[in-house]
Short mmCIF file of C-alpha atoms in Angstrom, two decimals:
data_model
loop_
_atom_site.label_atom_id
_atom_site.label_comp_id
_atom_site.label_asym_id
_atom_site.label_seq_id
_atom_site.Cartn_x
_atom_site.Cartn_y
_atom_site.Cartn_z
CA MET I 208 -31.04 12.27 1.85
CA ARG I 209 -28.44 10.89 4.27
CA GLY I 210 -27.10 7.48 3.53
CA THR I 211 -28.23 5.86 0.34
CA PHE I 212 -27.91 2.05 -0.32
CA ALA I 213 -25.33 1.09 -2.78
CA LYS I 214 -25.52 0.37 -6.51
CA ASP I 215 -23.28 -2.42 -7.62
CA GLY I 216 -21.58 -0.62 -10.49
CA MET I 217 -20.00 -3.81 -11.75
CA LYS I 218 -23.23 -5.85 -11.94
CA LEU I 219 -20.79 -8.66 -11.65
CA MET I 220 -21.95 -12.07 -12.87
CA MET I 221 -19.38 -14.55 -11.62
CA ALA I 222 -18.49 -17.64 -13.49
CA ALA I 223 -19.15 -19.77 -10.45
CA ALA I 224 -17.08 -22.77 -11.39
CA ALA I 225 -14.07 -20.70 -12.45
CA MET I 226 -14.22 -18.51 -9.40
CA GLY I 227 -14.71 -21.45 -7.11
CA PHE I 228 -11.68 -23.13 -8.63
CA MET I 229 -9.57 -19.99 -8.23
CA LEU I 230 -10.58 -19.55 -4.61
CA PHE I 231 -9.78 -23.20 -3.98
CA VAL I 232 -6.33 -22.90 -5.54
CA THR I 233 -5.28 -19.51 -4.23
CA GLY I 234 -7.29 -19.20 -1.03
CA GLY I 235 -8.03 -15.59 -1.95
CA VAL I 236 -9.99 -13.36 -4.28
CA SER I 237 -8.97 -11.67 -7.50
CA ALA I 238 -8.66 -7.91 -7.49
CA LYS I 239 -12.03 -6.53 -8.51
CA ALA I 240 -13.71 -3.14 -8.21
CA VAL I 241 -17.29 -2.20 -7.45
CA ASP I 242 -19.37 0.95 -6.99
CA VAL I 243 -21.12 1.23 -3.64
CA ILE I 244 -24.82 2.06 -3.98
CA PRO I 245 -26.28 4.65 -1.57
CA ASN I 246 -28.39 3.53 1.38
CA ASN I 247 -31.66 4.94 0.01
CA GLU I 248 -31.40 2.79 -3.09
CA LYS I 249 -32.06 -0.88 -2.51
CA PRO I 250 -28.63 -2.45 -2.38
CA SER I 251 -28.00 -5.81 -3.92
CA ARG I 252 -25.07 -7.97 -4.83
CA THR I 253 -24.58 -10.81 -7.26
CA GLY I 254 -23.32 -13.86 -5.39
CA ALA I 255 -20.95 -16.54 -6.60
CA ASP I 256 -24.00 -18.62 -7.49
CA GLY I 257 -25.22 -15.92 -9.89
CA LYS I 258 -28.19 -14.96 -7.73
CA GLN I 259 -29.03 -11.44 -6.56
CA TYR I 260 -28.94 -10.88 -2.80
CA GLU I 261 -30.63 -7.89 -1.15
CA TYR I 262 -29.25 -6.26 2.00
CA GLU I 263 -31.40 -4.38 4.46
CA ASN I 264 -28.34 -3.65 6.64
CA PHE I 265 -25.85 -1.40 4.87
CA GLY I 266 -22.95 -2.67 6.97
CA ASN I 267 -23.64 -6.25 5.89
CA TYR I 268 -23.76 -5.06 2.30
CA ILE I 269 -20.30 -3.45 2.55
CA ALA I 270 -18.93 -6.59 4.21
CA ALA I 271 -20.37 -8.69 1.40
CA LEU I 272 -18.78 -6.48 -1.25
CA LEU I 273 -15.39 -6.90 0.42
CA GLU I 274 -15.68 -10.67 0.19
CA THR I 275 -15.09 -10.53 -3.56
CA ASN I 276 -13.80 -7.02 -4.32
CA ASP I 277 -10.55 -5.27 -3.43
CA GLU I 278 -11.67 -1.81 -4.58
CA LEU I 279 -14.80 0.04 -3.45
CA THR I 280 -15.97 3.35 -4.89
CA PHE I 281 -18.35 5.59 -2.97
CA GLN I 282 -19.86 7.60 -5.80
CA SER I 283 -19.20 11.32 -6.18
CA GLY I 284 -22.15 13.49 -5.20
CA LYS I 285 -23.78 10.68 -3.21
CA GLU I 286 -24.32 10.39 0.55
CA TYR I 287 -23.88 7.25 2.62
CA THR I 288 -24.31 6.32 6.27
CA LEU I 289 -22.11 3.64 7.82
CA PRO I 290 -23.83 1.87 10.75
CA TYR I 291 -20.43 0.61 11.88
CA SER I 292 -16.86 0.65 10.61
CA ILE I 293 -15.66 -0.92 7.38
CA LYS I 294 -13.57 -3.86 8.57
CA ILE I 295 -10.40 -4.35 6.53
CA PRO I 296 -9.68 -8.06 5.95
CA LYS I 297 -6.33 -9.68 6.64
CA GLY I 298 -3.85 -10.29 3.85
CA ARG I 299 -5.64 -8.12 1.27
CA ASN I 300 -4.72 -4.85 -0.41
CA ILE I 301 -7.90 -2.74 -0.24
CA THR I 302 -8.63 0.54 -2.06
CA ILE I 303 -11.53 2.83 -1.14
CA ASN I 304 -12.31 5.68 -3.53
CA ALA I 305 -14.57 8.39 -2.15
CA GLU I 306 -13.77 11.62 -4.00
CA GLY I 307 -16.84 13.86 -3.96
CA ALA I 308 -18.82 11.51 -1.70
CA THR I 309 -20.03 12.20 1.85
CA ILE I 310 -19.87 9.33 4.31
CA TYR I 311 -21.67 9.76 7.63
CA ILE I 312 -20.19 7.82 10.52
CA THR I 313 -22.32 6.20 13.22
CA LYS I 314 -19.99 3.82 15.10
CA GLY I 315 -16.64 4.12 13.38
CA ALA I 316 -15.30 4.48 9.85
CA ILE I 317 -12.42 2.03 9.33
CA SER I 318 -10.99 -0.72 11.54
CA ASN I 319 -9.19 -4.04 11.37
CA ALA I 320 -11.42 -7.05 10.82
CA ASP I 321 -12.18 -8.88 14.05
CA ASP I 322 -9.89 -11.78 13.13
CA ASN I 323 -6.76 -9.64 12.65
CA LYS I 324 -6.53 -7.82 15.97
CA LYS I 325 -4.16 -10.43 17.40
CA THR I 326 -1.67 -10.73 14.55
CA GLY I 327 1.28 -8.74 15.88
CA GLY I 328 4.04 -7.22 13.76
CA TYR I 329 2.84 -5.66 10.50
CA GLY I 330 0.87 -8.47 8.91
CA ALA I 331 -2.70 -7.54 9.80
CA ILE I 332 -3.31 -5.37 6.70
CA ALA I 333 -1.35 -5.96 3.49
CA GLY I 334 -2.31 -2.58 2.06
CA LEU I 335 -4.97 0.10 2.39
CA THR I 336 -5.55 3.21 0.28
CA ILE I 337 -8.38 5.66 0.97
CA ASN I 338 -8.69 8.53 -1.49
CA GLY I 339 -11.06 11.42 -0.94
CA GLY I 340 -14.43 11.85 0.68
CA THR I 341 -15.93 13.89 3.47
CA TRP I 342 -16.12 11.58 6.48
CA LYS I 343 -18.33 13.06 9.19
CA SER I 344 -19.96 11.87 12.41
CA VAL I 345 -23.75 11.81 12.56
CA ASP I 346 -23.36 13.21 16.10
CA SER I 347 -22.76 16.97 16.10
CA LYS I 348 -20.59 16.48 19.20
CA GLY I 349 -18.47 13.83 17.49
CA GLY I 350 -17.70 10.25 18.47
CA ILE I 351 -15.94 9.42 21.71
CA THR I 352 -13.74 6.70 20.22
CA SER I 353 -11.41 6.81 17.23
CA ALA I 354 -13.24 6.74 13.89
CA PHE I 355 -10.28 5.39 11.92
CA LYS I 356 -8.44 2.60 13.77
CA ILE I 357 -5.77 1.18 11.48
CA ALA I 358 -3.38 -1.23 13.17
CA GLN I 359 -0.36 -3.43 12.43
CA GLY I 360 -0.50 -3.01 8.68
CA LYS I 361 1.78 -1.76 5.93
CA ASN I 362 1.42 0.29 2.77
CA ILE I 363 -1.23 2.58 4.26
CA THR I 364 -2.31 5.73 2.37
CA LEU I 365 -4.91 8.31 3.39
CA LYS I 366 -5.16 11.23 0.98
CA ASN I 367 -7.45 14.06 -0.08
CA MET I 368 -9.85 13.41 2.80
CA THR I 369 -11.92 15.74 4.98
CA ILE I 370 -12.43 14.12 8.37
CA GLU I 371 -14.80 15.49 11.03
CA CYS I 372 -15.51 12.44 13.13
CA ALA I 373 -14.32 12.64 16.71
CA ASN I 374 -15.10 14.74 19.72
CA ALA I 375 -12.28 17.08 20.73
CA GLY I 376 -11.56 14.66 23.58
CA SER I 377 -10.87 11.72 21.27
CA HIS I 378 -8.99 10.84 18.07
CA SER I 379 -10.35 11.04 14.55
CA VAL I 380 -7.49 8.96 13.12
CA GLU I 381 -5.42 6.42 15.07
CA ILE I 382 -2.53 4.69 13.31
CA VAL I 383 -1.17 1.88 15.51
CA ALA I 384 2.06 0.03 14.74
CA CYS I 385 2.00 0.47 10.95
CA LYS I 386 4.83 0.87 8.48
CA ASP I 387 5.10 2.70 5.17
CA VAL I 388 2.30 5.17 5.87
CA LEU I 389 1.40 8.26 3.83
CA ILE I 390 -1.16 10.81 5.06
CA GLU I 391 -1.38 13.55 2.46
CA ASN I 392 -3.61 16.55 1.76
CA CYS I 393 -6.09 15.67 4.51
CA LYS I 394 -8.07 18.09 6.69
CA ILE I 395 -8.82 16.73 10.15
CA THR I 396 -10.88 18.71 12.67
CA PRO I 397 -12.85 17.78 15.81
CA LEU I 398 -16.50 18.18 16.67
CA GLY I 399 -17.90 19.35 19.99
CA SER I 400 -15.70 20.34 22.91
CA SER I 401 -13.61 18.83 25.69
CA ASN I 402 -11.07 19.95 28.27
CA GLY I 403 -8.75 17.02 27.50
CA LYS I 404 -5.41 17.02 25.69
CA GLU I 405 -6.22 14.35 23.10
CA GLU I 406 -4.85 14.62 19.58
CA GLN I 407 -6.99 14.35 16.46
CA LEU I 408 -4.27 12.43 14.60
CA GLN I 409 -2.46 9.84 16.70
CA ILE I 410 0.57 7.77 15.74
CA ASP I 411 0.74 4.98 18.32
CA LEU I 412 2.44 1.75 19.32
CA ALA I 413 0.86 -1.60 20.12
CA SER I 414 0.93 -1.51 23.91
CA PRO I 415 -1.79 -2.45 26.42
CA ALA I 416 -1.77 1.07 27.84
CA THR I 417 -2.06 2.95 24.55
CA ALA I 418 -3.87 0.58 22.17
CA GLY I 419 -5.84 -1.80 24.36
CA ASP I 420 -9.10 -0.76 22.73
CA VAL I 421 -7.74 -1.40 19.21
CA LEU I 422 -5.76 -4.63 19.54
CA GLU I 423 -5.80 -7.61 21.86
CA GLY I 424 -3.78 -10.64 22.91
CA LYS I 425 -0.62 -11.20 20.87
CA GLY I 426 -1.38 -8.05 18.91
CA LEU I 427 -0.23 -5.99 21.90
CA ASP I 428 3.41 -6.81 21.19
CA GLY I 429 5.00 -3.35 21.44
CA SER I 430 5.46 -2.91 17.69
CA THR I 431 5.84 0.73 16.65
CA CYS I 432 5.24 2.87 13.57
CA GLN I 433 7.91 3.11 10.88
CA ASN I 434 8.32 5.22 7.76
CA VAL I 435 5.40 7.59 8.27
CA GLN I 436 4.93 10.72 6.16
CA ILE I 437 2.37 13.40 7.01
CA ILE I 438 2.40 15.92 4.17
CA LYS I 439 0.34 19.00 3.29
CA CYS I 440 -2.31 18.29 5.91
CA GLU I 441 -4.35 20.63 8.09
CA VAL I 442 -4.91 19.16 11.55
CA THR I 443 -6.72 20.91 14.41
CA GLY I 444 -7.60 19.50 17.82
CA ASN I 445 -7.18 19.99 21.53
CA ARG I 446 -3.79 18.62 20.52
CA GLY I 447 -3.13 18.52 16.80
CA ILE I 448 -0.85 15.52 16.21
CA GLY I 449 0.43 13.13 18.88
CA ILE I 450 3.17 10.53 18.37
CA ASN I 451 2.81 8.34 21.40
CA ALA I 452 5.08 6.41 23.77
CA ASP I 453 4.17 3.83 26.39
CA VAL I 454 5.06 5.78 29.53
CA LYS I 455 4.57 4.45 33.03
CA ASN I 456 1.88 6.96 33.92
CA ALA I 457 -0.17 6.19 30.79
CA LYS I 458 -3.88 5.65 31.28
CA GLY I 459 -5.95 2.84 29.82
CA ALA I 460 -4.29 -0.30 31.20
CA GLY I 461 -3.70 -2.10 34.44
CA LYS I 462 -0.85 -0.77 36.53
CA LYS I 463 1.42 -3.72 35.76
CA ASP I 464 1.10 -3.09 32.01
CA ARG I 465 1.88 0.62 32.03
CA GLY I 466 5.32 1.37 30.66
CA LYS I 467 5.85 -2.22 29.49
CA TYR I 468 7.21 -0.93 26.17
CA GLN I 469 8.61 2.42 27.30
CA ASN I 470 11.92 1.69 25.56
CA LYS I 471 10.34 1.05 22.16
CA TYR I 472 10.90 3.70 19.45
CA HIS I 473 9.08 4.74 16.31
CA LYS I 474 11.33 5.15 13.27
CA ASN I 475 11.45 7.71 10.47
CA ILE I 476 8.50 10.03 11.04
CA THR I 477 8.33 13.02 8.67
CA ILE I 478 5.90 15.93 9.00
CA SER I 479 6.16 18.58 6.30
CA ASP I 480 4.19 21.46 4.80
CA CYS I 481 1.32 21.08 7.27
CA ILE I 482 -0.79 23.48 9.33
CA ILE I 483 -1.18 22.03 12.83
CA THR I 484 -3.08 23.63 15.71
CA GLY I 485 -3.52 22.55 19.32
CA ASN I 486 -6.30 24.48 21.02
CA LYS I 487 -5.62 23.23 24.56
CA ALA I 488 -2.26 21.44 24.31
CA GLU I 489 0.63 21.11 21.87
CA GLY I 490 0.34 21.49 18.15
CA LEU I 491 2.71 18.52 17.83
CA MET I 492 3.71 16.08 20.56
CA ALA I 493 6.44 13.65 19.47
CA TYR I 494 7.81 10.96 21.83
CA ASN I 495 10.41 8.22 21.30
CA ILE I 496 11.34 8.59 17.63
CA ILE I 497 14.50 7.62 15.79
CA GLY I 498 14.49 9.98 12.82
CA LEU I 499 11.90 12.69 13.52
CA LYS I 500 11.87 15.34 10.78
CA VAL I 501 9.61 18.38 11.07
CA THR I 502 10.07 20.82 8.19
CA GLY I 503 8.20 23.66 6.52
CA ASN I 504 5.13 23.58 8.77
CA THR I 505 3.04 26.14 10.63
CA ILE I 506 2.51 24.72 14.12
CA ILE I 507 0.59 26.53 16.86
CA SER I 508 -0.40 25.83 20.44
CA LYS I 509 -3.10 28.09 21.85
CA ALA I 510 -2.69 26.61 25.34
CA SER I 511 -1.81 28.83 28.28
CA ALA I 512 1.85 28.93 29.30
CA LYS I 513 0.64 27.63 32.69
CA LYS I 514 0.36 24.21 31.05
CA ALA I 515 4.17 24.18 30.82
CA ASN I 516 5.55 21.85 28.14
CA TYR I 517 2.03 20.87 27.10
CA SER I 518 1.68 24.43 25.79
CA SER I 519 4.63 24.10 23.39
CA GLY I 520 4.00 24.41 19.69
CA ILE I 521 6.36 21.45 19.26
CA HIS I 522 7.06 19.14 22.21
CA ALA I 523 9.64 16.44 21.37
CA LEU I 524 10.67 14.16 24.22
CA ASN I 525 12.72 11.02 24.78
CA GLN I 526 10.87 8.81 27.26
CA GLY I 527 13.05 5.72 26.81
CA SER I 528 16.34 4.58 28.30
CA GLY I 529 18.29 4.43 25.05
CA ASN I 530 20.37 7.23 23.49
CA LYS I 531 18.50 6.63 20.23
CA MET I 532 16.15 9.52 19.55
CA THR I 533 17.12 11.93 16.79
CA VAL I 534 15.27 15.15 15.99
CA THR I 535 15.40 17.60 13.08
CA ILE I 536 13.16 20.69 13.27
CA GLN I 537 13.83 23.16 10.46
CA ASN I 538 12.20 26.02 8.58
CA ASN I 539 8.91 25.99 10.50
CA THR I 540 6.76 28.80 11.86
CA VAL I 541 5.98 27.84 15.46
CA GLU I 542 3.96 29.52 18.20
CA GLY I 543 3.51 28.29 21.75
CA GLY I 544 2.74 29.19 25.34
CA LYS I 545 5.74 28.51 27.56
CA GLN I 546 7.98 27.71 24.57
CA ALA I 547 7.49 27.60 20.86
CA ILE I 548 9.77 24.55 20.65
CA PHE I 549 10.77 22.25 23.50
CA VAL I 550 13.14 19.31 22.93
CA GLY I 551 14.17 17.30 25.98
CA SER I 552 14.30 13.99 27.82
CA ASN I 553 12.61 12.16 30.66
CA GLY I 554 14.92 9.19 30.06
CA ALA I 555 18.30 8.88 28.40
CA LYS I 556 19.75 11.80 26.51
CA ILE I 557 18.60 12.45 22.97
CA LYS I 558 21.29 11.29 20.56
CA LYS I 559 21.13 14.33 18.28
CA ALA I 560 18.87 17.38 17.92
CA THR I 561 18.96 19.91 15.10
CA VAL I 562 16.69 22.94 15.55
CA THR I 563 17.48 25.57 12.93
CA ASN I 564 15.99 28.44 10.94
CA ASN I 565 12.55 28.41 12.54
CA THR I 566 10.35 31.49 13.02
CA VAL I 567 9.25 31.25 16.65
CA THR I 568 6.92 33.03 19.11
CA ASN I 569 5.92 32.27 22.69
CA HIS I 570 3.64 33.86 25.27
CA SER I 571 5.80 33.77 28.38
CA LYS I 572 9.10 35.08 29.72
CA ASN I 573 10.74 31.70 29.18
CA ALA I 574 13.15 30.89 26.38
CA VAL I 575 11.26 30.73 23.12
CA VAL I 576 13.29 27.64 22.10
CA ALA I 577 14.50 25.16 24.72
CA VAL I 578 16.71 22.22 23.74
CA VAL I 579 18.01 20.22 26.71
CA GLY I 580 19.15 16.71 27.55
CA CYS I 581 20.91 16.02 24.25
CA LYS I 582 24.28 14.37 23.59
CA SER I 583 24.65 16.48 20.46
CA GLN I 584 22.68 19.55 19.46
CA LYS I 585 22.66 22.31 16.87
CA VAL I 586 20.40 25.26 17.63
CA LYS I 587 20.76 28.35 15.47
CA GLY I 588 19.02 30.69 13.07
CA ASN I 589 15.75 30.66 15.03
CA LYS I 590 14.15 34.09 15.26
#
């Protein structure tokens, strides 16, 4: 049965005085772990006063568990239904284990807690690890907003997950202005259909135009993503993976806010050993990055060559005014419409581009690999 209410595997009886003293002294909670009981079992939790509290609303139950536990385990073989996203508290290092579990998503899977959407920088989440689980929308057409919205945190790991949450016109996973991120051995696919060019996995910056529905106020400070590794993942979408910039023609903000942070750059983004497919746009779109490395992947765009650069297997572009962007694309198998690989600039020249030893195919009479607008470039061994 979908969604079963959660069994407190710890059966934790708190020593109220000791815990109260610790909370008073430290202002935080000790690292504790708990099993989450499925929705169809009556969920309860032992409070700091030693009493058992029952929760009719599963979301309230999860929130209560996070008050005193840093590690949640969704039990293998069990099914759960989240009525709304699990809100990650500020200043805590949270681990969610879900290997073998199925979590149905109603209105989101993971997001920042309401009080840490205005933090700015990278202090909103001290650490988050999610290991395993099949995360799937209850709507066969998928959700129309991002299921995983993780913003302005550090030490973020998503691994061994199967994610089928968003409509093809939205994002399943949105990483906004985070540093030290690992996404490994995850399979991300859309539900339903759309004619849009949205990516299923988005790496974004904290700008009003690109992240106004995730952050607010001082949180929209232009901070970017740093030290991101996407390894051994399979990502399919209208666009597979998108690494975003705040360009002047971006949608989603007032005209005066568009392009406010166009000269901001992500740093050190590595994509390796992945299978990435864009059904209606690029397999990989990568804008404004200092230290982009794309190696050992299979990357395909199924878009018509009529969509120009949006039909590239890999579309790497400098949108900013600084000669900062550096690109390394090596040892990939890439297929596209107009080009398999396009590297270029709408702003200042790219500082350095290395495009070597890729197996490439395109479906037009244009050059299969196009590298333009670079101060320094090395293009060879592509066949």
